Amino acid sequence: MKGLRYILLLTAVLACAPCLSQNKAQRYDAMFLDAICQREKGNSDAAFDLLSHCVEIDSTRSEAWFYLSQYYGALKDKERALRYAERAVRLDPDNTVYLESLAEAYIAQRNYKEGAQMLERLYDKRRDRDDVLGMLVQLYEQQEDYDKAIDALTRLEVIEGKSERLSYAKSQLYTQKGNKKAAISEMKMLADQYPNDFSYRCMYANTLYQNGQKKKAVELYEEILKAEPDNRLAQLGMLTYYHELNDTLRQQTMTEQILLNKKMTLQDRVALMRQVISDSEQQGGDSTRVLQLFHKMIAQPGTETEMALFCATYMNLKKMPHDSIRPVLERALEIAPDNASARLQLVSYAWQDEDKDRVIALCQEARQYNPDEMAFYYYQGIAYYQKKQLDDALNAFQNGISVINEQSDADIVSDFYAVMGDILHQKGREQEAFAAYDSCLQWKDDNIGCLNNYAYYLSELGQQLDKAEQMSYRTIKAEPKNATYLDTYAWILFMQKRYNEARIYIDQTLQCDSDTSAVLLEHAGDIYYHVGEKEKAVTLWQQALDRASETPEAEDDRRQVLTRKIKLKKYLKE
């Protein structure tokens, strides 16, 4: 009876097995579909959890393993990502997506051998994937398996046909392998296939030269140059030959021919000039020959502005006078009037020479060619300001503000607004000046010059003295021995009627200022008067009057006020 029950139970389980298996597949499919939906919505955590449940339901299905591998890769768990990718490939070895993903995982871990094997399997299934062959060439070369790399290139040639790129790559691999004969033969076949193309014949000559057949290579270079005297590849080949022979005269002659050859690229010329400069420095640093070559190139019609700037850079490195560099920069502007770099250097030289008119002219020209370059408005505005042409300076700054953007240099923008504030103050437009100072501090809240001027002008008006004191205090913390900043702080304390504190700072000011101004001395007198030292105050007022009398531009009103203070021995509020 017991045995009969066992048989009946086993029969029931077996009868239900197809139903259970079908139910399991349905559960897997439903959960996998849900996982993909969550993935598409960007819900990575939910998708990950659902995929994990999928492999618990059925570990023989490849899809969940593959997607989990990608998630582990994103989590930087390389070991698990690789293991899951391998599992997906084992379960579905014909899936090219899985093969490519596993190959990438191997390559990322520098397991080039396994990566190459996966790519070979991928190519067996996708013969249209010539990019896979390209990757195989790189992997085999990385492993120094030159035979397999050459085989991959040969397979590429079957798809693409013989080409310069493939022939040259195969030749280089043969050279690396040490098979000089095959390396030469590969390039010869290409040259023979295109007998009228000098570039292929030059490549063949280069291969001959590289593989020890220098005499034959030179003969071929000379043959090419006879037919085409300005062939750049043949010229470069001969230059290498002369360099190895230490034939200085012919090397210099060929160097000049190459540099003046219009078929040469800018990169060719720059590289060659760097070599010329390097050789010159090794031989003592005589710049004569280097400059001769530069000037010949720059004088050529159609030369690139980059070469002129290269020359200027070299001259700067050799610490040559600005007068000799300036014509080179001017030539760069003749070639390309919109070259901001060359013009900025010229502006810099004019600024160092204190030639304000030249600065203004250069910046005015630049504004036509480089209207968005803020630096030109800045330098022009400063030059006008120093010439006391306030309206012109203000106009330059206001035009410059229109090109300010989020990428603008905060230091320059801050100074823009700071100088604008100073100009507006001098023109009596106080509220506009203070707005400019506020803008300055928004761009750079520690602009010390702005903080000082803003604080002082507020104190002159007796406005916002607490704000003025805070700004001024920041300046003396930054530069505790700056007499101008100390004087401002002392004066603000005076305006706040904090006379004893003001005296401490005005004393520091007098100690730090070797050439005390009339204004500072008058401030000191006013402060000493209010701390009860009237005789000392009168002495300081007299010193201020004497100093004001030495200064022609000093205001007559200022002298009159000082005279009255001394006569009355009394502080007078203006």
Coordinates of C-alpha atoms in Angstrom, one line a residue:
M1 CA 0.0 0.0 0.0
K2 CA 2.8 2.4 0.9
G3 CA 4.6 1.6 -2.4
L4 CA 1.5 2.2 -4.3
R5 CA 1.1 5.7 -2.8
Y6 CA 4.7 6.6 -3.8
I7 CA 4.1 5.5 -7.4
L8 CA 0.9 7.5 -7.5
L9 CA 2.7 10.6 -6.1
L10 CA 5.6 10.3 -8.6
T11 CA 3.1 9.9 -11.4
A12 CA 1.3 13.1 -10.3
V13 CA 4.6 15.1 -10.1
L14 CA 5.7 14.0 -13.6
A15 CA 2.3 14.8 -15.0
C16 CA 2.6 18.4 -13.6
A17 CA 6.2 18.9 -14.7
P18 CA 5.4 20.5 -18.1
C19 CA 2.9 22.8 -16.4
L20 CA 5.5 23.9 -13.8
S21 CA 8.1 24.4 -16.6
Q22 CA 5.7 26.5 -18.6
N23 CA 4.8 28.5 -15.5
K24 CA 8.5 29.1 -14.8
A25 CA 9.1 30.4 -18.3
Q26 CA 6.1 32.7 -18.1
R27 CA 7.3 34.1 -14.8
Y28 CA 10.8 34.7 -16.2
D29 CA 9.4 36.4 -19.3
A30 CA 7.1 38.6 -17.4
M31 CA 9.8 39.7 -14.9
F32 CA 12.4 40.2 -17.7
L33 CA 10.0 42.4 -19.7
D34 CA 9.2 44.4 -16.5
A35 CA 13.0 44.8 -16.0
I36 CA 13.5 46.2 -19.5
C37 CA 10.6 48.6 -19.0
Q38 CA 12.2 49.9 -15.8
R39 CA 15.5 50.2 -17.5
E40 CA 14.0 52.3 -20.3
K41 CA 12.4 54.6 -17.7
G42 CA 15.8 55.1 -16.1
N43 CA 14.9 53.2 -13.0
S44 CA 18.2 51.4 -12.7
D45 CA 17.8 50.0 -9.2
A46 CA 14.4 48.5 -9.9
A47 CA 15.7 47.0 -13.2
F48 CA 18.7 45.5 -11.4
D49 CA 16.5 43.9 -8.7
L50 CA 14.1 42.4 -11.3
L51 CA 17.0 41.0 -13.4
S52 CA 18.5 39.4 -10.3
H53 CA 15.1 37.7 -9.7
C54 CA 15.2 36.5 -13.3
V55 CA 18.4 34.5 -12.9
E56 CA 17.0 33.0 -9.7
I57 CA 13.9 31.9 -11.6
D58 CA 15.9 30.4 -14.5
S59 CA 19.7 30.5 -14.6
T60 CA 19.8 29.0 -18.1
R61 CA 18.5 32.0 -19.9
S62 CA 21.2 34.3 -21.1
E63 CA 19.5 37.7 -21.4
A64 CA 19.4 38.6 -17.6
W65 CA 23.1 37.6 -17.2
F66 CA 24.0 39.9 -20.0
Y67 CA 22.2 43.0 -18.7
L68 CA 23.4 42.3 -15.1
S69 CA 26.9 42.3 -16.5
Q70 CA 26.4 45.8 -17.8
Y71 CA 25.1 47.0 -14.5
Y72 CA 28.1 45.6 -12.6
G73 CA 30.3 47.2 -15.1
A74 CA 28.7 50.6 -14.4
L75 CA 29.2 49.9 -10.7
K76 CA 33.0 49.3 -11.3
D77 CA 32.7 45.7 -10.2
K78 CA 34.8 44.5 -13.1
E79 CA 35.3 41.0 -11.9
R80 CA 31.6 40.2 -11.5
A81 CA 30.8 42.1 -14.8
L82 CA 33.3 39.9 -16.6
R83 CA 32.0 36.7 -15.0
Y84 CA 28.4 37.5 -15.9
A85 CA 29.3 38.4 -19.5
E86 CA 31.2 35.0 -19.8
R87 CA 28.0 33.2 -18.5
A88 CA 25.9 34.9 -21.1
V89 CA 28.3 33.9 -23.9
R90 CA 28.3 30.3 -22.6
L91 CA 24.5 30.1 -22.6
D92 CA 24.2 31.8 -26.1
P93 CA 27.6 31.4 -27.9
D94 CA 26.2 32.6 -31.3
N95 CA 25.0 36.0 -30.0
T96 CA 27.3 38.6 -31.6
V97 CA 26.2 41.3 -29.1
Y98 CA 27.4 39.1 -26.2
L99 CA 30.6 38.3 -27.9
E100 CA 31.5 41.9 -28.6
S101 CA 30.6 42.9 -25.0
L102 CA 32.7 40.2 -23.6
A103 CA 35.6 41.1 -25.9
E104 CA 35.4 44.7 -24.7
A105 CA 35.4 43.5 -21.0
Y106 CA 38.5 41.5 -21.6
I107 CA 40.3 44.4 -23.4
A108 CA 39.3 46.7 -20.6
Q109 CA 41.2 44.4 -18.2
R110 CA 44.1 44.2 -20.6
N111 CA 43.5 40.6 -21.2
Y112 CA 44.2 41.0 -24.9
K113 CA 44.6 37.3 -25.7
E114 CA 41.0 36.5 -24.6
G115 CA 39.7 39.7 -26.1
A116 CA 41.2 38.7 -29.5
Q117 CA 39.7 35.2 -29.3
M118 CA 36.2 36.7 -28.7
L119 CA 36.7 39.1 -31.6
E120 CA 37.8 36.3 -33.9
R121 CA 34.6 34.4 -33.0
L122 CA 32.6 37.6 -33.6
Y123 CA 34.2 38.0 -37.1
D124 CA 33.5 34.4 -38.0
K125 CA 29.8 35.2 -37.6
R126 CA 29.9 38.8 -38.9
R127 CA 32.2 38.9 -42.0
D128 CA 30.9 42.4 -42.8
R129 CA 32.6 43.8 -39.6
D130 CA 35.8 45.1 -41.0
D131 CA 36.1 47.3 -37.9
V132 CA 36.6 44.1 -35.9
L133 CA 39.6 43.2 -38.1
G134 CA 41.0 46.7 -37.3
M135 CA 40.7 46.0 -33.6
L136 CA 42.3 42.6 -34.0
V137 CA 45.3 44.2 -35.7
Q138 CA 45.8 46.4 -32.7
L139 CA 45.4 43.6 -30.2
Y140 CA 47.8 41.3 -32.0
E141 CA 50.4 44.1 -32.3
Q142 CA 50.0 44.8 -28.6
Q143 CA 50.9 41.2 -27.9
E144 CA 53.7 41.4 -30.5
D145 CA 52.0 38.6 -32.4
Y146 CA 53.0 40.1 -35.8
D147 CA 52.0 37.1 -37.9
K148 CA 48.4 37.3 -36.7
A149 CA 48.4 41.1 -37.0
I150 CA 49.5 40.7 -40.7
D151 CA 46.9 38.0 -41.3
A152 CA 44.2 40.4 -40.0
L153 CA 45.5 43.1 -42.4
T154 CA 45.5 40.7 -45.3
R155 CA 41.8 39.8 -44.5
L156 CA 41.1 43.6 -44.5
E157 CA 42.7 43.9 -47.9
V158 CA 40.4 41.3 -49.2
I159 CA 37.4 43.5 -48.1
E160 CA 38.8 47.0 -48.9
G161 CA 41.4 46.3 -51.6
K162 CA 45.1 47.2 -51.5
S163 CA 45.7 50.7 -50.1
E164 CA 48.4 53.0 -48.9
R165 CA 47.2 52.6 -45.3
L166 CA 47.1 48.8 -45.2
S167 CA 50.3 48.3 -47.2
Y168 CA 52.2 50.7 -45.0
A169 CA 50.8 49.1 -41.8
K170 CA 51.8 45.6 -43.1
S171 CA 55.3 46.9 -44.0
Q172 CA 55.7 48.3 -40.6
L173 CA 54.7 45.0 -39.0
Y174 CA 57.1 43.1 -41.2
T175 CA 59.8 45.6 -40.0
Q176 CA 58.9 45.1 -36.4
K177 CA 59.0 41.3 -37.0
G178 CA 62.5 41.7 -38.5
N179 CA 61.5 40.5 -41.9
K180 CA 63.1 43.4 -43.9
K181 CA 62.7 41.7 -47.2
A182 CA 58.9 41.3 -46.8
A183 CA 58.6 44.9 -45.5
I184 CA 60.3 46.3 -48.6
S185 CA 58.4 44.0 -50.9
E186 CA 55.1 45.1 -49.5
M187 CA 55.8 48.8 -50.3
K188 CA 57.3 47.9 -53.7
M189 CA 54.1 46.2 -54.7
L190 CA 52.2 49.4 -53.8
A191 CA 54.6 51.6 -55.7
D192 CA 54.6 49.3 -58.7
Q193 CA 50.8 49.3 -58.7
Y194 CA 50.8 53.2 -58.9
P195 CA 54.0 54.0 -60.8
N196 CA 53.1 57.6 -61.5
D197 CA 52.3 58.4 -57.9
F198 CA 55.4 59.9 -56.3
S199 CA 54.0 59.6 -52.8
Y200 CA 54.0 55.8 -53.0
R201 CA 57.5 55.8 -54.5
C202 CA 58.7 58.0 -51.6
M203 CA 57.1 55.6 -49.1
Y204 CA 58.9 52.7 -50.9
A205 CA 62.1 54.7 -50.6
N206 CA 61.5 55.4 -46.9
T207 CA 61.0 51.7 -46.3
L208 CA 64.3 50.9 -48.1
Y209 CA 66.0 53.5 -46.0
Q210 CA 64.5 52.2 -42.8
N211 CA 65.5 48.7 -43.6
G212 CA 69.1 49.4 -44.3
Q213 CA 69.1 49.9 -48.1
K214 CA 70.1 53.6 -47.8
K215 CA 72.0 53.9 -51.1
K216 CA 69.0 52.6 -53.1
A217 CA 66.7 54.8 -51.2
V218 CA 68.7 57.9 -51.8
E219 CA 68.9 57.1 -55.5
L220 CA 65.1 56.9 -55.6
Y221 CA 64.8 60.2 -53.6
E222 CA 67.1 61.9 -56.1
E223 CA 65.1 60.5 -59.0
I224 CA 61.9 61.8 -57.6
L225 CA 63.3 65.3 -56.9
K226 CA 64.7 65.4 -60.4
A227 CA 61.1 65.0 -61.7
E228 CA 59.5 67.0 -59.0
P229 CA 61.9 69.3 -57.2
D230 CA 59.5 70.4 -54.4
N231 CA 58.3 66.9 -53.5
R232 CA 58.0 67.2 -49.7
L233 CA 58.5 63.5 -48.8
A234 CA 61.6 63.2 -50.9
Q235 CA 63.0 66.4 -49.5
L236 CA 62.4 65.2 -45.9
G237 CA 64.0 61.9 -46.8
M238 CA 67.2 63.6 -48.1
L239 CA 67.3 65.9 -45.1
T240 CA 67.4 62.8 -42.9
Y241 CA 70.2 61.4 -45.0
Y242 CA 72.3 64.6 -44.8
H243 CA 71.7 64.8 -41.1
E244 CA 73.1 61.3 -40.6
L245 CA 76.1 62.1 -42.8
N246 CA 76.8 65.2 -40.7
D247 CA 76.9 67.1 -44.0
T248 CA 76.1 70.5 -42.5
L249 CA 76.1 72.6 -45.7
R250 CA 73.7 70.3 -47.6
Q251 CA 71.6 69.9 -44.5
Q252 CA 71.2 73.6 -44.1
T253 CA 70.4 74.0 -47.8
M254 CA 67.8 71.3 -47.7
T255 CA 66.3 72.7 -44.5
E256 CA 65.8 76.1 -46.2
Q257 CA 64.3 74.5 -49.3
I258 CA 61.8 72.6 -47.1
L259 CA 60.9 75.6 -45.0
L260 CA 60.2 77.7 -48.1
N261 CA 58.4 74.9 -49.9
K262 CA 54.7 75.9 -50.3
K263 CA 53.7 72.2 -50.4
M264 CA 55.0 71.7 -46.9
T265 CA 52.3 71.8 -44.2
L266 CA 52.5 74.1 -41.3
Q267 CA 53.1 71.1 -39.0
D268 CA 56.1 70.1 -41.2
R269 CA 57.6 73.6 -40.9
V270 CA 57.0 74.0 -37.2
A271 CA 58.5 70.6 -36.4
L272 CA 61.6 71.3 -38.6
M273 CA 62.0 74.8 -37.0
R274 CA 61.9 73.2 -33.5
Q275 CA 64.7 70.9 -34.6
V276 CA 66.7 73.8 -36.0
I277 CA 66.2 75.7 -32.7
S278 CA 67.2 72.6 -30.7
D279 CA 70.3 72.1 -32.8
S280 CA 71.2 75.8 -32.4
E281 CA 70.8 75.7 -28.6
Q282 CA 73.0 72.6 -28.4
Q283 CA 75.7 74.4 -30.4
G284 CA 75.8 77.4 -28.2
G285 CA 72.5 79.2 -28.8
D286 CA 73.5 81.5 -31.7
S287 CA 70.1 82.8 -33.0
T288 CA 71.4 84.3 -36.3
R289 CA 70.7 81.3 -38.5
V290 CA 67.4 80.6 -36.8
L291 CA 66.2 84.2 -37.3
Q292 CA 67.3 84.2 -41.0
L293 CA 65.1 81.2 -41.6
F294 CA 62.2 82.7 -39.7
H295 CA 62.3 86.0 -41.6
K296 CA 62.6 84.3 -45.0
M297 CA 59.4 82.3 -44.2
I298 CA 57.5 85.3 -42.8
A299 CA 58.4 87.4 -45.9
Q300 CA 56.8 84.8 -48.2
P301 CA 53.4 85.6 -49.6
G302 CA 50.7 83.4 -48.1
T303 CA 52.7 82.4 -45.0
E304 CA 50.8 81.5 -41.9
T305 CA 50.3 83.9 -39.0
E306 CA 51.3 81.0 -36.7
M307 CA 54.8 81.1 -38.1
A308 CA 55.1 84.8 -37.3
L309 CA 53.9 84.2 -33.8
F310 CA 56.3 81.2 -33.4
C311 CA 59.1 83.6 -34.4
A312 CA 58.0 86.2 -31.9
T313 CA 57.8 83.5 -29.1
Y314 CA 61.4 82.4 -30.0
M315 CA 62.6 86.0 -29.9
N316 CA 60.9 86.5 -26.5
L317 CA 62.6 83.4 -25.2
K318 CA 65.9 84.8 -26.4
K319 CA 65.1 88.0 -24.5
M320 CA 65.4 90.2 -27.6
P321 CA 64.4 93.8 -27.4
H322 CA 60.8 94.7 -28.1
D323 CA 61.8 96.9 -31.0
S324 CA 63.0 93.8 -32.9
I325 CA 60.0 91.7 -32.0
R326 CA 57.4 94.4 -32.9
P327 CA 57.9 94.2 -36.7
V328 CA 57.3 90.4 -36.5
L329 CA 54.0 90.9 -34.7
E330 CA 53.0 93.6 -37.1
R331 CA 53.7 91.2 -39.9
A332 CA 51.4 88.7 -38.2
L333 CA 48.7 91.3 -38.2
E334 CA 49.2 92.0 -41.9
I335 CA 48.7 88.3 -42.6
A336 CA 45.7 88.0 -40.2
P337 CA 44.3 91.4 -38.9
D338 CA 42.0 89.6 -36.6
N339 CA 44.8 87.8 -34.7
A340 CA 44.1 88.9 -31.1
S341 CA 47.2 87.3 -29.7
A342 CA 49.6 89.3 -31.8
R343 CA 47.7 92.6 -31.1
L344 CA 47.6 91.9 -27.4
Q345 CA 51.4 91.5 -27.4
L346 CA 51.8 94.8 -29.2
V347 CA 49.5 96.4 -26.7
S348 CA 51.6 95.0 -23.9
Y349 CA 54.8 96.5 -25.5
A350 CA 53.2 99.9 -25.9
W351 CA 52.0 99.7 -22.3
Q352 CA 55.5 99.0 -21.0
D353 CA 56.8 101.9 -23.1
E354 CA 54.0 104.1 -21.5
D355 CA 52.9 105.0 -25.1
K356 CA 49.2 105.5 -24.2
D357 CA 48.4 106.8 -27.7
R358 CA 49.7 103.7 -29.3
V359 CA 47.7 101.5 -26.8
I360 CA 44.6 103.5 -27.7
A361 CA 45.2 103.1 -31.5
L362 CA 45.9 99.4 -31.3
C363 CA 42.8 98.8 -29.2
Q364 CA 40.6 100.8 -31.5
E365 CA 41.7 98.7 -34.5
A366 CA 41.2 95.6 -32.5
R367 CA 37.6 96.5 -31.6
Q368 CA 36.9 96.3 -35.4
Y369 CA 38.4 92.8 -35.8
N370 CA 37.8 91.4 -32.4
P371 CA 34.7 93.1 -31.1
D372 CA 34.1 90.4 -28.5
E373 CA 37.6 90.5 -26.9
M374 CA 37.1 92.3 -23.6
A375 CA 40.8 93.0 -23.0
F376 CA 41.0 95.6 -25.7
Y377 CA 38.2 97.7 -24.2
Y378 CA 39.9 97.4 -20.8
Y379 CA 43.4 98.6 -22.0
Q380 CA 41.9 101.3 -24.1
G381 CA 39.8 102.6 -21.2
I382 CA 42.7 102.6 -18.8
A383 CA 44.9 104.4 -21.3
Y384 CA 42.2 107.1 -21.8
Y385 CA 41.8 107.3 -18.0
Q386 CA 45.5 107.9 -17.4
K387 CA 45.4 110.6 -20.1
K388 CA 42.5 112.1 -18.1
Q389 CA 40.2 111.8 -21.0
L390 CA 37.3 110.7 -18.8
D391 CA 34.5 110.7 -21.4
D392 CA 36.5 108.5 -23.8
A393 CA 37.6 106.2 -21.0
L394 CA 34.0 105.8 -19.8
N395 CA 32.8 105.1 -23.4
A396 CA 35.4 102.4 -23.8
F397 CA 34.4 100.7 -20.5
Q398 CA 30.7 100.9 -21.2
N399 CA 31.2 99.4 -24.7
G400 CA 33.3 96.6 -23.1
I401 CA 30.6 95.8 -20.6
S402 CA 28.4 94.7 -23.5
V403 CA 30.7 91.8 -24.3
I404 CA 30.9 90.5 -20.7
N405 CA 29.6 86.9 -20.3
E406 CA 29.8 84.0 -17.9
Q407 CA 33.2 82.9 -19.3
S408 CA 34.8 86.4 -18.9
D409 CA 37.8 86.8 -16.7
A410 CA 36.4 87.8 -13.3
D411 CA 39.5 89.9 -12.4
I412 CA 39.3 92.0 -15.6
V413 CA 35.5 92.4 -15.3
S414 CA 35.9 93.5 -11.7
D415 CA 38.5 96.1 -12.6
F416 CA 36.2 97.3 -15.5
Y417 CA 33.6 98.2 -13.0
A418 CA 36.1 99.6 -10.4
V419 CA 37.6 102.1 -12.8
M420 CA 34.2 103.0 -14.1
G421 CA 33.2 103.8 -10.6
D422 CA 36.3 106.0 -10.1
I423 CA 35.5 107.9 -13.4
L424 CA 31.8 108.3 -12.5
H425 CA 32.8 109.6 -9.0
Q426 CA 35.2 112.2 -10.6
K427 CA 32.3 113.3 -12.8
G428 CA 30.1 113.8 -9.8
R429 CA 27.7 110.9 -10.6
E430 CA 27.9 109.4 -7.2
Q431 CA 25.0 106.9 -7.3
E432 CA 26.1 105.5 -10.7
A433 CA 29.6 105.2 -9.2
F434 CA 28.4 103.3 -6.3
A435 CA 26.3 101.0 -8.6
A436 CA 29.5 100.3 -10.6
Y437 CA 31.4 99.5 -7.4
D438 CA 28.6 97.1 -6.3
S439 CA 28.9 95.4 -9.7
C440 CA 32.7 95.2 -9.3
L441 CA 32.4 93.4 -5.9
Q442 CA 29.8 91.0 -7.3
W443 CA 32.5 89.7 -9.7
K444 CA 35.3 89.8 -7.2
D445 CA 34.4 90.6 -3.6
D446 CA 38.0 91.1 -2.5
N447 CA 38.9 93.8 -5.1
I448 CA 40.9 95.8 -2.5
G449 CA 41.2 99.0 -4.6
C450 CA 37.5 99.1 -5.1
L451 CA 36.7 98.4 -1.4
N452 CA 39.0 101.3 -0.4
N453 CA 37.6 103.8 -2.9
Y454 CA 34.0 102.8 -2.3
A455 CA 34.5 103.1 1.5
Y456 CA 36.2 106.5 1.3
Y457 CA 33.7 108.1 -1.0
L458 CA 30.8 106.9 1.2
S459 CA 32.6 108.4 4.2
E460 CA 33.1 111.7 2.4
L461 CA 29.3 111.9 2.0
G462 CA 28.7 110.6 5.5
Q463 CA 26.6 107.8 4.1
Q464 CA 26.4 104.1 5.1
L465 CA 29.4 104.5 7.5
D466 CA 29.0 101.0 9.0
K467 CA 29.2 99.5 5.5
A468 CA 32.2 101.7 4.7
E469 CA 34.0 100.7 7.9
Q470 CA 33.5 97.0 7.1
M471 CA 34.8 97.4 3.6
S472 CA 37.8 99.5 4.7
Y473 CA 38.7 97.0 7.5
R474 CA 39.0 94.3 4.8
T475 CA 41.6 96.4 3.0
I476 CA 43.9 96.9 6.0
K477 CA 43.6 93.2 6.9
A478 CA 44.8 92.4 3.4
E479 CA 47.6 95.1 3.3
P480 CA 48.2 96.2 6.9
K481 CA 51.1 98.6 5.9
N482 CA 49.4 100.4 3.0
A483 CA 49.2 104.0 4.1
T484 CA 46.3 104.8 1.7
Y485 CA 44.1 102.1 3.1
L486 CA 45.1 102.9 6.7
D487 CA 44.2 106.6 6.1
T488 CA 40.8 105.6 4.7
Y489 CA 40.1 103.4 7.7
A490 CA 41.2 106.1 10.2
W491 CA 39.0 108.7 8.4
I492 CA 35.9 106.5 8.5
L493 CA 36.5 105.9 12.3
F494 CA 36.7 109.7 12.6
M495 CA 33.4 110.1 10.8
Q496 CA 31.9 107.6 13.2
K497 CA 33.3 109.8 16.0
R498 CA 35.5 106.9 17.2
Y499 CA 38.4 109.4 17.7
N500 CA 40.7 107.5 19.9
E501 CA 40.6 104.5 17.5
A502 CA 41.1 106.8 14.6
R503 CA 44.2 108.2 16.2
I504 CA 45.8 104.7 16.5
Y505 CA 45.3 104.1 12.7
I506 CA 46.4 107.6 11.6
D507 CA 49.6 107.2 13.6
Q508 CA 50.2 103.9 11.7
T509 CA 49.5 105.7 8.5
L510 CA 52.1 108.4 9.2
Q511 CA 54.6 105.7 10.0
C512 CA 54.0 103.8 6.8
D513 CA 53.8 106.8 4.4
S514 CA 57.3 108.0 3.4
D515 CA 55.8 110.8 1.2
T516 CA 52.8 112.0 3.2
S517 CA 50.2 113.8 1.2
A518 CA 48.4 117.0 2.1
V519 CA 45.1 115.2 2.5
L520 CA 46.5 112.6 4.9
L521 CA 48.2 115.3 7.0
E522 CA 45.0 117.3 7.2
H523 CA 43.1 114.1 8.3
A524 CA 45.7 113.6 11.0
G525 CA 45.3 117.2 12.2
D526 CA 41.5 116.8 12.3
I527 CA 41.8 113.5 14.3
Y528 CA 44.4 115.0 16.8
Y529 CA 42.1 118.0 17.3
H530 CA 39.3 115.7 18.4
V531 CA 41.4 113.8 20.9
G532 CA 42.3 117.1 22.6
E533 CA 45.8 117.6 21.1
K534 CA 45.1 121.0 19.5
E535 CA 48.8 122.1 19.2
K536 CA 49.7 118.9 17.4
A537 CA 46.6 119.4 15.2
V538 CA 47.8 122.9 14.2
T539 CA 51.3 121.6 13.4
L540 CA 49.8 118.9 11.2
W541 CA 47.5 121.4 9.4
Q542 CA 50.5 123.6 8.8
Q543 CA 52.4 120.7 7.3
A544 CA 49.4 119.9 5.1
L545 CA 49.3 123.6 3.9
D546 CA 53.0 123.5 3.1
R547 CA 52.6 120.3 1.1
A548 CA 49.5 121.7 -0.7
S549 CA 51.5 124.8 -1.7
E550 CA 54.1 122.5 -3.3
T551 CA 51.4 120.8 -5.4
P552 CA 50.2 123.0 -8.3
E553 CA 47.1 121.0 -8.9
A554 CA 46.0 121.3 -5.2
E555 CA 42.6 123.0 -4.9
D556 CA 42.6 126.7 -3.8
D557 CA 39.5 125.9 -1.6
R558 CA 41.6 123.3 0.2
R559 CA 44.4 125.8 1.0
Q560 CA 41.8 128.4 2.2
V561 CA 40.2 125.9 4.6
L562 CA 43.6 124.9 6.0
T563 CA 44.6 128.5 6.4
R564 CA 41.5 129.2 8.4
K565 CA 42.0 126.1 10.6
I566 CA 45.5 127.3 11.4
K567 CA 44.5 130.9 12.1
L568 CA 41.5 129.9 14.3
K569 CA 43.3 126.9 15.8
K570 CA 40.0 125.1 15.3
Y571 CA 38.5 122.2 13.4
L572 CA 36.2 123.5 10.7
K573 CA 33.5 121.2 9.3
E574 CA 33.3 121.7 5.6

